[in-house]
PDB file of C-alpha atoms in Angstrom:
ATOM      1  CA  UNK A  19     -36.594 204.035 152.769  1.00  0.00           C
ATOM      2  CA  UNK A  20     -33.195 204.268 154.441  1.00  0.00           C
ATOM      3  CA  UNK A  21     -31.868 207.287 156.323  1.00  0.00           C
ATOM      4  CA  UNK A  22     -28.516 207.136 154.553  1.00  0.00           C
ATOM      5  CA  UNK A  23     -26.642 206.912 157.850  1.00  0.00           C
ATOM      6  CA  UNK A  24     -23.568 204.699 158.127  1.00  0.00           C
ATOM      7  CA  UNK A  25     -23.902 202.361 161.082  1.00  0.00           C
ATOM      8  CA  UNK A  26     -20.946 202.365 163.472  1.00  0.00           C
ATOM      9  CA  UNK A  27     -19.715 198.843 164.310  1.00  0.00           C
ATOM     10  CA  UNK A  28     -20.563 197.814 167.851  1.00  0.00           C
ATOM     11  CA  UNK A  29     -17.523 197.112 170.011  1.00  0.00           C
ATOM     12  CA  UNK A  30     -17.395 195.003 173.185  1.00  0.00           C
ATOM     13  CA  UNK A  31     -17.842 196.996 176.426  1.00  0.00           C
ATOM     14  CA  UNK A  32     -14.790 198.857 177.734  1.00  0.00           C
ATOM     15  CA  UNK A  33     -14.169 201.418 180.449  1.00  0.00           C
ATOM     16  CA  UNK A  34     -11.564 204.202 180.386  1.00  0.00           C
ATOM     17  CA  UNK A  35      -8.189 203.072 181.708  1.00  0.00           C
ATOM     18  CA  UNK A  36      -8.713 199.393 180.975  1.00  0.00           C
ATOM     19  CA  UNK A  37      -5.892 197.225 179.615  1.00  0.00           C
ATOM     20  CA  UNK A  38      -7.364 195.143 176.798  1.00  0.00           C
ATOM     21  CA  UNK A  39      -5.681 192.413 174.776  1.00  0.00           C
ATOM     22  CA  UNK A  40      -6.550 191.963 171.100  1.00  0.00           C
ATOM     23  CA  UNK A  41      -6.192 188.387 169.884  1.00  0.00           C
ATOM     24  CA  UNK A  42      -6.946 187.999 166.203  1.00  0.00           C
ATOM     25  CA  UNK A  43      -7.128 184.998 163.909  1.00  0.00           C
ATOM     26  CA  UNK A  44      -9.184 182.798 161.617  1.00  0.00           C
ATOM     27  CA  UNK A  45      -9.923 180.191 164.325  1.00  0.00           C
ATOM     28  CA  UNK A  46     -10.775 177.653 161.645  1.00  0.00           C
ATOM     29  CA  UNK A  47     -11.474 175.739 163.800  1.00  0.00           C
ATOM     30  CA  UNK A  48     -10.650 177.080 167.279  1.00  0.00           C
ATOM     31  CA  UNK A  49      -8.780 174.632 169.500  1.00  0.00           C
ATOM     32  CA  UNK A  50      -7.132 174.219 172.897  1.00  0.00           C
ATOM     33  CA  UNK A  51      -3.950 176.051 171.860  1.00  0.00           C
ATOM     34  CA  UNK A  52      -6.064 179.137 171.107  1.00  0.00           C
ATOM     35  CA  UNK A  53      -7.642 178.890 174.531  1.00  0.00           C
ATOM     36  CA  UNK A  54      -4.252 178.596 176.213  1.00  0.00           C
ATOM     37  CA  UNK A  55      -2.925 181.651 174.404  1.00  0.00           C
ATOM     38  CA  UNK A  56      -5.994 183.630 175.490  1.00  0.00           C
ATOM     39  CA  UNK A  57      -5.842 182.597 179.137  1.00  0.00           C
ATOM     40  CA  UNK A  58      -2.066 182.996 179.327  1.00  0.00           C
ATOM     41  CA  UNK A  59      -2.398 186.531 177.983  1.00  0.00           C
ATOM     42  CA  UNK A  60      -5.139 187.403 180.465  1.00  0.00           C
ATOM     43  CA  UNK A  61      -3.104 186.171 183.404  1.00  0.00           C
ATOM     44  CA  UNK A  62       0.453 187.135 182.504  1.00  0.00           C
ATOM     45  CA  UNK A  63      -0.345 190.565 181.065  1.00  0.00           C
ATOM     46  CA  UNK A  64      -2.725 191.498 183.869  1.00  0.00           C
ATOM     47  CA  UNK A  65      -5.454 192.364 181.383  1.00  0.00           C
ATOM     48  CA  UNK A  66      -8.872 193.680 182.337  1.00  0.00           C
ATOM     49  CA  UNK A  67     -10.349 192.171 179.179  1.00  0.00           C
ATOM     50  CA  UNK A  68      -9.351 190.176 176.113  1.00  0.00           C
ATOM     51  CA  UNK A  69     -11.123 190.722 172.806  1.00  0.00           C
ATOM     52  CA  UNK A  70     -10.904 187.802 170.395  1.00  0.00           C
ATOM     53  CA  UNK A  71     -11.166 189.197 166.872  1.00  0.00           C
ATOM     54  CA  UNK A  72     -12.400 186.486 164.521  1.00  0.00           C
ATOM     55  CA  UNK A  73     -11.389 187.567 161.033  1.00  0.00           C
ATOM     56  CA  UNK A  74     -13.612 187.159 157.959  1.00  0.00           C
ATOM     57  CA  UNK A  75     -10.476 185.918 156.173  1.00  0.00           C
ATOM     58  CA  UNK A  76      -6.719 186.060 156.636  1.00  0.00           C
ATOM     59  CA  UNK A  77      -5.150 187.924 153.661  1.00  0.00           C
ATOM     60  CA  UNK A  78      -2.189 185.504 153.762  1.00  0.00           C
ATOM     61  CA  UNK A  79      -4.273 182.319 153.647  1.00  0.00           C
ATOM     62  CA  UNK A  80      -6.561 180.617 151.138  1.00  0.00           C
ATOM     63  CA  UNK A  81     -10.250 180.910 152.029  1.00  0.00           C
ATOM     64  CA  UNK A  82     -11.523 177.761 150.305  1.00  0.00           C
ATOM     65  CA  UNK A  83     -11.990 175.773 153.501  1.00  0.00           C
ATOM     66  CA  UNK A  84     -12.977 178.699 155.686  1.00  0.00           C
ATOM     67  CA  UNK A  85     -16.080 178.066 157.801  1.00  0.00           C
ATOM     68  CA  UNK A  86     -18.715 180.857 157.977  1.00  0.00           C
ATOM     69  CA  UNK A  87     -17.776 183.714 160.307  1.00  0.00           C
ATOM     70  CA  UNK A  88     -20.736 183.301 162.675  1.00  0.00           C
ATOM     71  CA  UNK A  89     -20.007 179.585 162.989  1.00  0.00           C
ATOM     72  CA  UNK A  90     -16.421 180.296 164.013  1.00  0.00           C
ATOM     73  CA  UNK A  91     -17.480 183.026 166.451  1.00  0.00           C
ATOM     74  CA  UNK A  92     -19.922 180.625 168.132  1.00  0.00           C
ATOM     75  CA  UNK A  93     -17.229 177.944 168.359  1.00  0.00           C
ATOM     76  CA  UNK A  94     -14.693 180.331 169.921  1.00  0.00           C
ATOM     77  CA  UNK A  95     -17.239 181.496 172.490  1.00  0.00           C
ATOM     78  CA  UNK A  96     -17.920 177.900 173.466  1.00  0.00           C
ATOM     79  CA  UNK A  97     -14.200 177.115 173.720  1.00  0.00           C
ATOM     80  CA  UNK A  98     -13.069 180.219 175.616  1.00  0.00           C
ATOM     81  CA  UNK A  99     -15.924 180.590 178.059  1.00  0.00           C
ATOM     82  CA  UNK A 100     -14.505 183.267 180.346  1.00  0.00           C
ATOM     83  CA  UNK A 101     -16.217 186.333 181.866  1.00  0.00           C
ATOM     84  CA  UNK A 102     -13.389 188.671 180.795  1.00  0.00           C
ATOM     85  CA  UNK A 103     -13.177 187.414 177.207  1.00  0.00           C
ATOM     86  CA  UNK A 104     -15.324 188.943 174.460  1.00  0.00           C
ATOM     87  CA  UNK A 105     -15.480 187.280 171.040  1.00  0.00           C
ATOM     88  CA  UNK A 106     -16.320 189.562 168.137  1.00  0.00           C
ATOM     89  CA  UNK A 107     -16.463 189.687 164.353  1.00  0.00           C
ATOM     90  CA  UNK A 108     -15.945 193.448 164.335  1.00  0.00           C
ATOM     91  CA  UNK A 109     -13.400 193.196 161.499  1.00  0.00           C
ATOM     92  CA  UNK A 110     -16.191 192.343 159.099  1.00  0.00           C
ATOM     93  CA  UNK A 111     -18.200 195.335 160.303  1.00  0.00           C
ATOM     94  CA  UNK A 112     -15.166 197.613 159.904  1.00  0.00           C
ATOM     95  CA  UNK A 113     -14.638 196.252 156.425  1.00  0.00           C
ATOM     96  CA  UNK A 114     -11.027 195.140 156.746  1.00  0.00           C
ATOM     97  CA  UNK A 115      -9.022 192.163 157.994  1.00  0.00           C
ATOM     98  CA  UNK A 116      -5.671 193.977 157.886  1.00  0.00           C
ATOM     99  CA  UNK A 117      -4.311 194.203 161.407  1.00  0.00           C
ATOM    100  CA  UNK A 118      -2.795 197.671 160.999  1.00  0.00           C
ATOM    101  CA  UNK A 119      -6.163 199.066 159.897  1.00  0.00           C
ATOM    102  CA  UNK A 120      -8.053 197.242 162.659  1.00  0.00           C
ATOM    103  CA  UNK A 121      -5.649 198.577 165.297  1.00  0.00           C
ATOM    104  CA  UNK A 122      -5.923 202.095 163.924  1.00  0.00           C
ATOM    105  CA  UNK A 123      -9.709 201.919 163.983  1.00  0.00           C
ATOM    106  CA  UNK A 124      -9.911 200.552 167.542  1.00  0.00           C
ATOM    107  CA  UNK A 125      -7.444 203.102 168.872  1.00  0.00           C
ATOM    108  CA  UNK A 126      -9.465 205.922 167.312  1.00  0.00           C
ATOM    109  CA  UNK A 127     -12.720 204.573 168.764  1.00  0.00           C
ATOM    110  CA  UNK A 128     -11.287 203.806 172.215  1.00  0.00           C
ATOM    111  CA  UNK A 129      -8.409 206.242 172.788  1.00  0.00           C
ATOM    112  CA  UNK A 130      -8.836 205.935 176.558  1.00  0.00           C
ATOM    113  CA  UNK A 131      -8.064 202.177 176.497  1.00  0.00           C
ATOM    114  CA  UNK A 132      -4.588 200.596 176.632  1.00  0.00           C
ATOM    115  CA  UNK A 133      -4.556 197.979 173.862  1.00  0.00           C
ATOM    116  CA  UNK A 134      -1.960 195.236 173.442  1.00  0.00           C
ATOM    117  CA  UNK A 135      -1.819 192.922 170.425  1.00  0.00           C
ATOM    118  CA  UNK A 136      -1.620 189.218 171.358  1.00  0.00           C
ATOM    119  CA  UNK A 137      -0.243 186.525 169.042  1.00  0.00           C
ATOM    120  CA  UNK A 138       1.123 183.003 169.151  1.00  0.00           C
ATOM    121  CA  UNK A 139       4.898 182.737 168.717  1.00  0.00           C
ATOM    122  CA  UNK A 140       4.473 181.031 165.337  1.00  0.00           C
ATOM    123  CA  UNK A 141       2.944 184.244 163.955  1.00  0.00           C
ATOM    124  CA  UNK A 142       5.976 186.326 164.886  1.00  0.00           C
ATOM    125  CA  UNK A 143       8.018 184.343 162.355  1.00  0.00           C
ATOM    126  CA  UNK A 144       5.846 185.647 159.497  1.00  0.00           C
ATOM    127  CA  UNK A 145       4.968 189.064 160.920  1.00  0.00           C
ATOM    128  CA  UNK A 146       7.164 190.849 158.358  1.00  0.00           C
ATOM    129  CA  UNK A 147       4.848 189.452 155.640  1.00  0.00           C
ATOM    130  CA  UNK A 148       1.806 191.181 157.129  1.00  0.00           C
ATOM    131  CA  UNK A 149       0.607 194.384 155.451  1.00  0.00           C
ATOM    132  CA  UNK A 150       2.351 197.439 156.963  1.00  0.00           C
ATOM    133  CA  UNK A 151       3.780 195.248 159.703  1.00  0.00           C
ATOM    134  CA  UNK A 152       5.997 197.977 161.131  1.00  0.00           C
ATOM    135  CA  UNK A 153       2.904 200.122 161.581  1.00  0.00           C
ATOM    136  CA  UNK A 154       1.338 197.311 163.636  1.00  0.00           C
ATOM    137  CA  UNK A 155       4.287 197.205 166.040  1.00  0.00           C
ATOM    138  CA  UNK A 156       4.288 200.991 166.336  1.00  0.00           C
ATOM    139  CA  UNK A 157       0.533 201.268 166.975  1.00  0.00           C
ATOM    140  CA  UNK A 158       0.358 198.948 169.991  1.00  0.00           C
ATOM    141  CA  UNK A 159       2.659 196.864 172.188  1.00  0.00           C
ATOM    142  CA  UNK A 160       2.788 193.200 171.171  1.00  0.00           C
ATOM    143  CA  UNK A 161       2.675 190.120 173.415  1.00  0.00           C
ATOM    144  CA  UNK A 162       4.049 186.939 171.843  1.00  0.00           C
ATOM    145  CA  UNK A 163       2.918 183.706 173.524  1.00  0.00           C
ATOM    146  CA  UNK A 164       5.152 180.634 173.299  1.00  0.00           C
ATOM    147  CA  UNK A 165       4.065 177.727 171.103  1.00  0.00           C
ATOM    148  CA  UNK A 166       5.689 174.263 170.739  1.00  0.00           C
ATOM    149  CA  UNK A 167       8.462 174.313 168.183  1.00  0.00           C
ATOM    150  CA  UNK A 168       8.383 178.102 168.110  1.00  0.00           C
ATOM    151  CA  UNK A 169      10.456 178.998 171.154  1.00  0.00           C
ATOM    152  CA  UNK A 170      13.683 179.875 169.346  1.00  0.00           C
ATOM    153  CA  UNK A 171      12.776 180.548 165.706  1.00  0.00           C
ATOM    154  CA  UNK A 172      10.585 183.613 166.471  1.00  0.00           C
ATOM    155  CA  UNK A 173      13.428 185.319 168.300  1.00  0.00           C
ATOM    156  CA  UNK A 174      15.458 185.112 165.085  1.00  0.00           C
ATOM    157  CA  UNK A 175      12.600 186.432 162.970  1.00  0.00           C
ATOM    158  CA  UNK A 176      12.986 189.654 161.010  1.00  0.00           C
ATOM    159  CA  UNK A 177      10.509 191.542 163.182  1.00  0.00           C
ATOM    160  CA  UNK A 178      12.255 190.405 166.381  1.00  0.00           C
ATOM    161  CA  UNK A 179      15.596 191.616 165.042  1.00  0.00           C
ATOM    162  CA  UNK A 180      14.312 194.945 163.743  1.00  0.00           C
ATOM    163  CA  UNK A 181      12.639 195.717 167.084  1.00  0.00           C
ATOM    164  CA  UNK A 182      15.089 193.838 169.289  1.00  0.00           C
ATOM    165  CA  UNK A 183      15.955 196.840 171.443  1.00  0.00           C
ATOM    166  CA  UNK A 184      12.266 197.346 172.247  1.00  0.00           C
ATOM    167  CA  UNK A 185      11.827 193.886 173.771  1.00  0.00           C
ATOM    168  CA  UNK A 186      10.442 194.039 177.324  1.00  0.00           C
ATOM    169  CA  UNK A 187      11.633 191.547 179.914  1.00  0.00           C
ATOM    170  CA  UNK A 188       9.121 188.812 180.685  1.00  0.00           C
ATOM    171  CA  UNK A 189       9.029 189.886 184.331  1.00  0.00           C
ATOM    172  CA  UNK A 190       7.619 193.254 183.218  1.00  0.00           C
ATOM    173  CA  UNK A 191       4.777 191.708 181.202  1.00  0.00           C
ATOM    174  CA  UNK A 192       2.014 193.108 183.486  1.00  0.00           C
ATOM    175  CA  UNK A 193       3.046 196.624 182.451  1.00  0.00           C
ATOM    176  CA  UNK A 194       3.265 195.881 178.702  1.00  0.00           C
ATOM    177  CA  UNK A 195      -0.213 197.124 177.752  1.00  0.00           C
ATOM    178  CA  UNK A 196       0.623 200.561 179.159  1.00  0.00           C
ATOM    179  CA  UNK A 197       4.122 200.694 177.695  1.00  0.00           C
ATOM    180  CA  UNK A 198       4.390 203.111 174.750  1.00  0.00           C
ATOM    181  CA  UNK A 199       4.798 201.319 171.428  1.00  0.00           C
ATOM    182  CA  UNK A 200       6.977 199.985 169.985  1.00  0.00           C
ATOM    183  CA  UNK A 201       7.334 197.408 172.754  1.00  0.00           C
ATOM    184  CA  UNK A 202       7.031 193.640 172.755  1.00  0.00           C
ATOM    185  CA  UNK A 203       7.414 190.729 175.108  1.00  0.00           C
ATOM    186  CA  UNK A 204       7.912 186.985 174.646  1.00  0.00           C
ATOM    187  CA  UNK A 205       5.951 184.968 177.205  1.00  0.00           C
ATOM    188  CA  UNK A 206       6.757 181.365 178.009  1.00  0.00           C
ATOM    189  CA  UNK A 207       3.800 179.433 179.359  1.00  0.00           C
ATOM    190  CA  UNK A 208       1.291 176.677 178.770  1.00  0.00           C
ATOM    191  CA  UNK A 209       1.868 175.028 175.429  1.00  0.00           C
ATOM    192  CA  UNK A 210      -0.073 172.865 172.988  1.00  0.00           C
ATOM    193  CA  UNK A 211       0.928 171.108 169.759  1.00  0.00           C
ATOM    194  CA  UNK A 212      -2.532 171.546 168.236  1.00  0.00           C
ATOM    195  CA  UNK A 213      -3.089 173.605 165.110  1.00  0.00           C
ATOM    196  CA  UNK A 214      -6.206 174.444 163.121  1.00  0.00           C
ATOM    197  CA  UNK A 215      -4.629 173.058 159.956  1.00  0.00           C
ATOM    198  CA  UNK A 216      -4.009 169.654 161.561  1.00  0.00           C
ATOM    199  CA  UNK A 217      -7.535 169.545 162.971  1.00  0.00           C
ATOM    200  CA  UNK A 218      -9.001 170.209 159.522  1.00  0.00           C
ATOM    201  CA  UNK A 219      -6.919 167.347 158.143  1.00  0.00           C
ATOM    202  CA  UNK A 220      -5.386 169.620 155.515  1.00  0.00           C
TER     203      UNK A 220
END
């Protein structure tokens, strides 16, 4: 017999005042470019922690070739083996893979933490296609990490233009997590041509 209680999803450890990066994706499979984005964010943003949010399924992508969630979580943990990186499938526990809803949930559960959303530069190009994308930018500051072939196109993207006046200089990146949203920064850094699609041979 069950008690009827709704279990609260378990989040990675966090202490009040921490700056925590949120790096979401399918990671199908995870590869060196993902690792470089994670480590660049940790270093350049001065983060206390980085949470890698492995999604059960990207709403904008087909799920036919998607490996099981636990398999992808295990692979990401093996790839990004860092003491300040936590890999979690909390989106499945929350019951949503929509970034705006995930951000809203995490902010309500950890209001004492300074969250910053981390993404590869290629994702900024399509950000305006994400559900309630303006809400995402206004819920948390966004760090965009350079990717090969994506240095210039993202800066002409719709989201970049709409929020152009809220762009933070790269030299101020360490303060981004504690900058009131909307705020975003484009970080140049280590780059890799790898992509999950190419590795799957799709």
